Amino acid sequence: MGVSEKFTLKGKVALVTGASYGIGYAIASGFADMGATIVFNDIKQEFVDKGLAAYKADGIDAKGYVCDVTDEAAVNEMVKKIEAEVGVIDILVNNAGIIKRIPMCDMTADEFRQVIDVDLNAPFIVSKAVIPGMIKKGGGKIINICSMMSELGRETVSAYAAAKGGLKMLTRNICSEYGKYNIQCNGIGPGYIATPQTAPLREKQADGSRHPFDQFIVAKTPAERWGTPEDLQGPAAFLASEASDFVNGHVLYVDGGILAYIGKQP
Ligand code: NAP
Ligand code: GCO
């Protein structure tokens, strides 16, 4: 097989969680362009419908399900339905995620748990639901959407950093435990990407100037810009395709160079 033939997803079924918009939508659209059949979920019918309309407008025949990824019974039910209605899942992207920006000492234990539940427990629940099908099928790809906060901390994101750091280790553990079944589990660590999740960090100030955090991120990124959801399409397609069959337990940071950079000299 030629190398270029390995960069296809023809005939593959891909489930991308929380993919009505944002990073998940871009990754799923990229997979569709590579030939995969796209399945996604969101928490509310309203968002699933919006997602379906967006995929349709892009010429993608996606299938959407209402499912909260923190609800194990609902996830198991959804995976069963996908297997019956679409086919056994070849590629899973654990993308659904939330953030709460609250100083740690002001955060309630409940708020901390909610973030851990969506950003760490859910990837465990969804992966656990799809792995048996992948084993029967002879292999599969799991991509966990990690973060800069899998490596770094900052004020107000204690729960998110704990969850994304944990997700990096869940990635390595799935690789360790299921690599022998031809399952590759890798992470993608996006840098700062312009999506609804980061919109509050980019809001214009009352005087029309840029948000100080916006300026801080552009200065901290060697590429000198925010990332776009589309910046993640190529890396995700690589990790979902046969081209990466011996890449396992790795986190690929797609961050315009943030993690390599000490910051601007004064
Ligand atoms: P986003 O714009 O907020 O989208 C997140 C998606 O997850 C939404 O569709 C959301 O659905 C869904 N979701 C949340 N909780 C869910 C649940 N319990 N069950 C099902 N779906 C759920 O975020 P994004 O920026 O695209 O981020 C996507 C992923 O990348 C997240 O894991 C995030 O942590 C990670 N990430 C983002 C950045 C960034 O700079 N943007 C950087 C690194 C990593 P509803 O809103 O419809 O409920
Ligand atoms: C924040 C941001 C980040 C990013 C991303 C970085 O408040 O610092 O929301 O956590 O979204 O995960 O990789």
XYZ file of N, CA and C in Angstrom, residues 81-235:
465
model
N -27.416 1.795 19.555
C -28.212 2.307 18.413
C -27.304 2.570 17.218
N -26.138 3.199 17.472
C -25.212 3.504 16.363
C -24.779 2.202 15.688
N -24.458 1.203 16.509
C -24.002 -0.077 15.937
C -25.094 -0.682 15.061
N -26.366 -0.557 15.502
C -27.477 -1.132 14.733
C -27.821 -0.282 13.511
N -27.790 1.042 13.675
C -28.295 1.922 12.605
C -27.214 2.361 11.607
N -25.956 2.414 12.067
C -24.888 2.933 11.196
C -23.790 1.883 11.004
N -23.360 1.288 12.096
C -22.289 0.286 12.033
C -21.412 0.400 13.270
N -20.518 -0.561 13.427
C -19.622 -0.543 14.592
C -18.653 0.639 14.451
N -18.434 1.315 15.562
C -17.609 2.539 15.542
C -16.125 2.179 15.358
N -15.509 2.781 14.355
C -14.062 2.585 14.112
C -13.245 3.666 14.790
N -13.833 4.876 14.869
C -13.080 6.043 15.367
C -13.948 6.759 16.402
N -13.398 6.975 17.577
C -14.103 7.759 18.603
C -13.277 8.987 18.927
N -13.913 10.160 18.899
C -13.246 11.373 19.391
C -13.994 11.849 20.626
N -13.333 11.790 21.770
C -13.912 12.318 23.006
C -13.651 13.814 23.033
N -14.626 14.554 22.483
C -14.467 16.006 22.314
C -15.311 16.817 23.294
N -16.506 16.312 23.655
C -17.418 17.106 24.505
C -16.665 17.552 25.750
N -16.826 18.812 26.096
C -16.115 19.299 27.272
C -16.707 20.602 27.772
N -16.456 20.893 29.049
C -16.884 22.181 29.623
C -15.727 22.762 30.430
N -15.834 24.053 30.704
C -14.843 24.699 31.574
C -15.594 25.607 32.537
N -15.117 25.720 33.751
C -15.637 26.714 34.702
C -14.440 27.506 35.178
N -14.443 28.799 34.890
C -13.305 29.643 35.300
C -13.639 30.321 36.625
N -13.225 29.664 37.712
C -13.529 30.144 39.066
C -12.265 29.942 39.916
N -11.832 30.965 40.669
C -10.666 30.741 41.530
C -10.915 29.528 42.433
N -9.889 28.709 42.626
C -10.086 27.424 43.295
C -10.774 27.552 44.655
N -10.364 28.536 45.453
C -10.941 28.636 46.798
C -12.384 29.144 46.797
N -12.848 29.634 45.648
C -14.252 30.055 45.536
C -15.108 28.972 44.883
N -14.482 27.907 44.413
C -15.204 26.882 43.665
C -15.811 25.879 44.644
N -17.062 25.486 44.405
C -17.656 24.465 45.272
C -17.181 23.086 44.792
N -17.269 22.121 45.696
C -16.879 20.756 45.324
C -17.793 20.245 44.217
N -19.050 20.683 44.246
C -19.989 20.258 43.195
C -19.574 20.780 41.825
N -19.164 22.047 41.781
C -18.720 22.632 40.503
C -17.474 21.898 40.000
N -16.556 21.587 40.910
C -15.341 20.850 40.547
C -15.741 19.494 39.948
N -16.669 18.801 40.642
C -17.098 17.471 40.169
C -17.757 17.534 38.801
N -18.549 18.600 38.544
C -19.227 18.697 37.228
C -18.206 18.718 36.094
N -17.123 19.466 36.301
C -16.092 19.555 35.254
C -15.397 18.205 35.084
N -15.052 17.580 36.200
C -14.387 16.263 36.126
C -15.315 15.260 35.438
N -16.605 15.387 35.712
C -17.577 14.445 35.164
C -17.622 14.502 33.631
N -17.678 15.722 33.087
C -17.782 15.856 31.622
C -16.421 15.635 30.952
N -15.361 16.195 31.552
C -14.065 16.233 30.852
C -13.196 14.990 31.091
N -13.500 14.232 32.149
C -12.675 13.052 32.424
C -13.508 11.772 32.545
N -14.564 11.825 33.374
C -15.359 10.595 33.544
C -16.042 10.196 32.232
N -16.536 11.194 31.478
C -17.255 10.872 30.233
C -16.352 10.178 29.199
N -15.125 10.668 28.953
C -14.266 9.918 28.014
C -14.037 8.460 28.457
N -13.983 8.229 29.781
C -13.894 6.851 30.290
C -15.154 6.070 29.905
N -16.325 6.690 30.161
C -17.608 6.016 29.901
C -17.784 5.707 28.405
N -17.484 6.691 27.558
C -17.734 6.485 26.114
C -16.703 5.493 25.547
N -15.452 5.630 25.980
C -14.416 4.700 25.479
C -14.778 3.267 25.858
N -15.197 3.106 27.113
C -15.567 1.784 27.618
C -16.714 1.184 26.797
N -17.614 2.052 26.336
C -18.762 1.570 25.550
C -18.355 1.150 24.134
N -17.326 1.784 23.560
C -16.997 1.450 22.150
C -15.879 0.409 22.022
N -15.043 0.262 23.037
C -13.878 -0.631 22.907
C -14.272 -2.085 22.577
N -15.307 -2.665 23.212
C -15.641 -4.064 22.852
C -15.943 -4.236 21.362
N -16.647 -3.271 20.763
C -16.947 -3.342 19.317
C -15.668 -3.253 18.502
N -14.763 -2.366 18.928
C -13.486 -2.225 18.211
C -12.682 -3.530 18.289
N -12.688 -4.150 19.461
C -11.925 -5.412 19.620
C -12.484 -6.460 18.655
N -13.820 -6.576 18.621
C -14.445 -7.578 17.720
C -14.116 -7.277 16.267
N -14.043 -5.970 15.947
C -13.815 -5.575 14.555
C -12.337 -5.681 14.156
N -11.473 -5.828 15.152
C -10.042 -5.981 14.834
C -9.225 -4.718 14.997
N -9.834 -3.664 15.575
C -9.041 -2.456 15.847
C -9.888 -1.211 15.891
N -9.255 -0.116 16.226
C -9.978 1.161 16.274
C -9.069 2.287 16.719
N -9.624 3.486 16.655
C -8.870 4.704 17.007
C -9.672 5.498 18.027
N -9.023 5.878 19.100
C -9.666 6.766 20.081
C -8.800 8.015 20.200
N -9.439 9.164 20.038
C -8.710 10.439 20.147
C -9.358 11.248 21.275
N -8.580 11.546 22.288
C -9.091 12.329 23.420
C -8.656 13.780 23.259
N -9.617 14.692 23.327
C -9.258 16.105 23.180
C -8.790 16.634 24.534
N -7.482 16.762 24.636
C -6.825 17.233 25.856
C -6.723 18.757 25.805
N -5.626 19.340 26.249
C -5.562 20.803 26.372
C -4.143 21.226 26.711
N -3.878 22.538 26.588
C -2.656 23.095 27.179
C -2.628 22.748 28.667
N -3.854 22.679 29.239
C -3.979 22.420 30.672
C -3.747 20.948 31.028
N -3.401 20.125 30.031
C -2.895 18.781 30.350
C -1.453 18.901 30.832
N -0.828 20.046 30.563
C 0.581 20.265 30.928
C 0.784 21.462 31.848
N -0.066 22.477 31.708
C 0.154 23.756 32.395
C -1.021 24.098 33.294
N -0.750 24.918 34.292
C -1.848 25.441 35.100
C -2.001 26.919 34.843
N -3.109 27.455 35.313
C -3.252 28.908 35.357
C -4.374 29.250 36.337
N -4.481 30.508 36.708
C -5.492 30.928 37.658
C -6.879 30.531 37.139
N -7.743 30.101 38.014
C -9.191 29.841 37.785
C -9.560 28.526 37.090
N -8.599 27.719 36.668
C -9.025 26.521 35.917
C -8.589 25.209 36.603
N -8.650 25.174 37.938
C -8.157 23.997 38.666
C -8.876 22.712 38.234
N -10.196 22.754 38.131
C -10.945 21.533 37.804
C -10.630 21.092 36.370
N -10.601 22.062 35.469
C -10.337 21.775 34.051
C -8.936 21.179 33.890
N -7.942 21.788 34.564
C -6.566 21.284 34.457
C -6.460 19.883 35.063
N -7.151 19.668 36.183
C -7.117 18.329 36.803
C -7.732 17.306 35.852
N -8.843 17.691 35.204
C -9.519 16.761 34.292
C -8.667 16.496 33.046
N -8.115 17.553 32.458
C -7.364 17.380 31.203
C -6.012 16.692 31.462
N -5.430 16.929 32.638
C -4.214 16.181 33.007
C -4.565 14.704 33.169
N -5.710 14.444 33.798
C -6.175 13.063 33.961
C -6.472 12.422 32.615
N -7.007 13.207 31.696
C -7.355 12.664 30.368
C -6.094 12.238 29.612
N -5.011 12.984 29.808
C -3.731 12.577 29.191
C -3.335 11.190 29.725
N -3.496 10.971 31.019
C -3.109 9.675 31.592
C -4.109 8.572 31.232
N -5.397 8.924 31.088
C -6.371 7.925 30.615
C -5.980 7.482 29.197
N -5.514 8.448 28.399
C -5.064 8.158 27.026
C -3.944 7.114 27.059
N -2.955 7.368 27.912
C -1.817 6.422 27.990
C -2.287 5.062 28.500
N -3.270 5.089 29.411
C -3.703 3.807 29.960
C -4.512 2.998 28.957
N -5.369 3.664 28.182
C -6.132 2.921 27.158
C -5.147 2.307 26.162
N -4.127 3.090 25.799
C -3.080 2.576 24.906
C -2.427 1.345 25.526
N -2.073 1.445 26.801
C -1.363 0.342 27.476
C -2.212 -0.913 27.534
N -3.516 -0.717 27.795
C -4.380 -1.868 28.045
C -4.917 -2.487 26.764
N -5.129 -1.683 25.738
C -5.816 -2.188 24.536
C -4.997 -2.103 23.251
N -3.732 -1.685 23.371
C -2.859 -1.627 22.198
C -2.743 -2.979 21.520
N -2.780 -4.047 22.307
C -2.629 -5.392 21.725
C -3.812 -5.771 20.830
N -4.924 -5.045 20.954
C -6.088 -5.306 20.092
C -6.092 -4.397 18.864
N -4.958 -3.826 18.553
C -4.856 -2.900 17.414
C -5.725 -1.652 17.631
N -5.828 -1.245 18.892
C -6.530 0.014 19.198
C -5.461 1.050 19.523
N -5.516 2.172 18.807
C -4.597 3.269 19.110
C -5.387 4.380 19.799
N -4.920 4.769 20.971
C -5.559 5.856 21.706
C -4.550 6.987 21.879
N -4.838 8.098 21.255
C -3.947 9.260 21.334
C -4.753 10.493 21.741
N -4.046 11.518 22.154
C -4.706 12.776 22.499
C -4.310 13.867 21.525
N -5.178 14.868 21.435
C -4.798 16.114 20.753
C -4.890 17.203 21.818
N -3.843 17.992 21.932
C -3.849 19.108 22.880
C -3.930 20.412 22.117
N -5.162 20.912 21.902
C -5.271 22.180 21.161
C -4.689 23.325 21.987
N -4.118 24.289 21.295
C -3.715 25.522 21.975
C -4.947 26.359 22.225
N -4.836 27.661 22.141
C -6.006 28.518 22.349
C -6.730 28.697 21.011
N -7.952 28.150 20.962
C -8.710 28.053 19.718
C -9.958 28.937 19.828
N -10.242 29.684 18.785
C -11.405 30.578 18.797
C -12.698 29.785 18.605
N -13.398 29.528 19.710
C -14.694 28.820 19.699
C -15.577 29.490 20.763
N -16.856 29.090 20.864
C -17.700 29.667 21.929
C -17.089 29.484 23.319
N -16.357 28.374 23.527
C -15.773 28.130 24.863
C -14.807 29.232 25.292
N -14.076 29.781 24.337
C -13.067 30.799 24.672
C -13.541 32.224 24.328
N -14.798 32.352 23.879
C -15.311 33.678 23.493
C -15.169 34.714 24.619
N -15.440 34.329 25.894
C -15.306 35.339 26.960
C -13.877 35.881 27.099
N -12.892 35.112 26.617
C -11.494 35.548 26.735
C -11.081 36.460 25.579
N -11.996 36.599 24.608
C -11.665 37.408 23.428
C -12.590 38.611 23.269
N -13.528 38.771 24.244
C -14.506 39.866 24.129
C -13.817 41.222 24.056
N -14.314 42.064 23.168
C -13.771 43.438 23.065
C -14.083 44.214 24.338
N -13.207 45.077 24.750
C -13.422 45.910 25.928
C -14.386 47.056 25.589
N -14.905 47.720 26.627
C -15.871 48.813 26.431
C -15.319 49.890 25.485
N -13.996 50.122 25.569
C -13.414 51.176 24.710
C -13.023 50.646 23.322
N -13.436 49.406 23.012
C -13.184 48.852 21.676
C -11.833 48.146 21.563
N -11.016 48.210 22.639
C -9.691 47.563 22.569
C -9.828 46.050 22.778
N -8.752 45.331 22.466
C -8.790 43.870 22.608
C -8.721 43.468 24.075
N -9.361 42.354 24.412
C -9.336 41.804 25.774
C -7.872 41.550 26.166
N -7.469 41.895 27.393
C -6.071 41.661 27.798
C -5.650 40.191 27.640
N -6.597 39.258 27.860
C -6.246 37.833 27.721
C -5.978 37.489 26.252
N -6.726 38.122 25.378
C -6.547 37.941 23.935
C -5.111 38.375 23.561
N -4.725 39.538 24.060
C -3.377 40.052 23.755
C -2.299 39.139 24.358
N -2.581 38.653 25.575
C -1.642 37.757 26.273
C -1.415 36.467 25.462
N -2.522 35.901 24.944
C -2.400 34.634 24.205
C -1.661 34.835 22.881
N -1.946 35.924 22.202
C -1.262 36.168 20.925
C 0.242 36.357 21.189
N 0.580 37.028 22.291
C 2.003 37.225 22.626
C 2.664 35.915 23.052
N 1.889 35.010 23.620
C 2.430 33.738 24.152
C 2.530 32.669 23.062
N 1.941 32.954 21.882
C 1.899 31.951 20.808
C 2.879 32.347 19.703
N 3.931 31.533 19.454
C 4.869 31.887 18.389
C 4.176 32.172 17.050
N 3.057 31.521 16.774
C 2.330 31.784 15.526
C 1.648 33.158 15.547
N 1.603 33.777 16.729
C 1.020 35.122 16.916
C -0.436 35.223 16.485
N -1.188 34.163 16.749
C -2.636 34.198 16.482
C -3.319 33.112 17.299
N -4.639 33.240 17.448
C -5.441 32.155 18.007
C -5.543 31.057 16.963
N -5.716 29.845 17.411
C -5.972 28.757 16.472
C -7.424 28.799 16.010
N -7.699 28.088 14.925
C -9.083 27.927 14.456
C -9.442 26.443 14.597
N -10.724 26.132 14.689
C -11.106 24.707 14.743
C -10.530 23.928 13.563
N -10.413 24.593 12.400
C -9.892 23.915 11.197
C -8.419 23.525 11.363
N -7.685 24.225 12.231
C -6.279 23.856 12.472
C -6.156 22.438 13.034
N -7.262 21.918 13.586
C -7.201 20.593 14.218
C -7.579 19.475 13.260
N -8.061 19.845 12.055
C -8.569 18.816 11.133
C -7.475 17.858 10.654
N -6.339 18.402 10.233
C -5.264 17.550 9.702
C -4.700 16.631 10.780
N -4.328 17.185 11.949
C -3.813 16.315 13.018
C -4.817 15.226 13.414
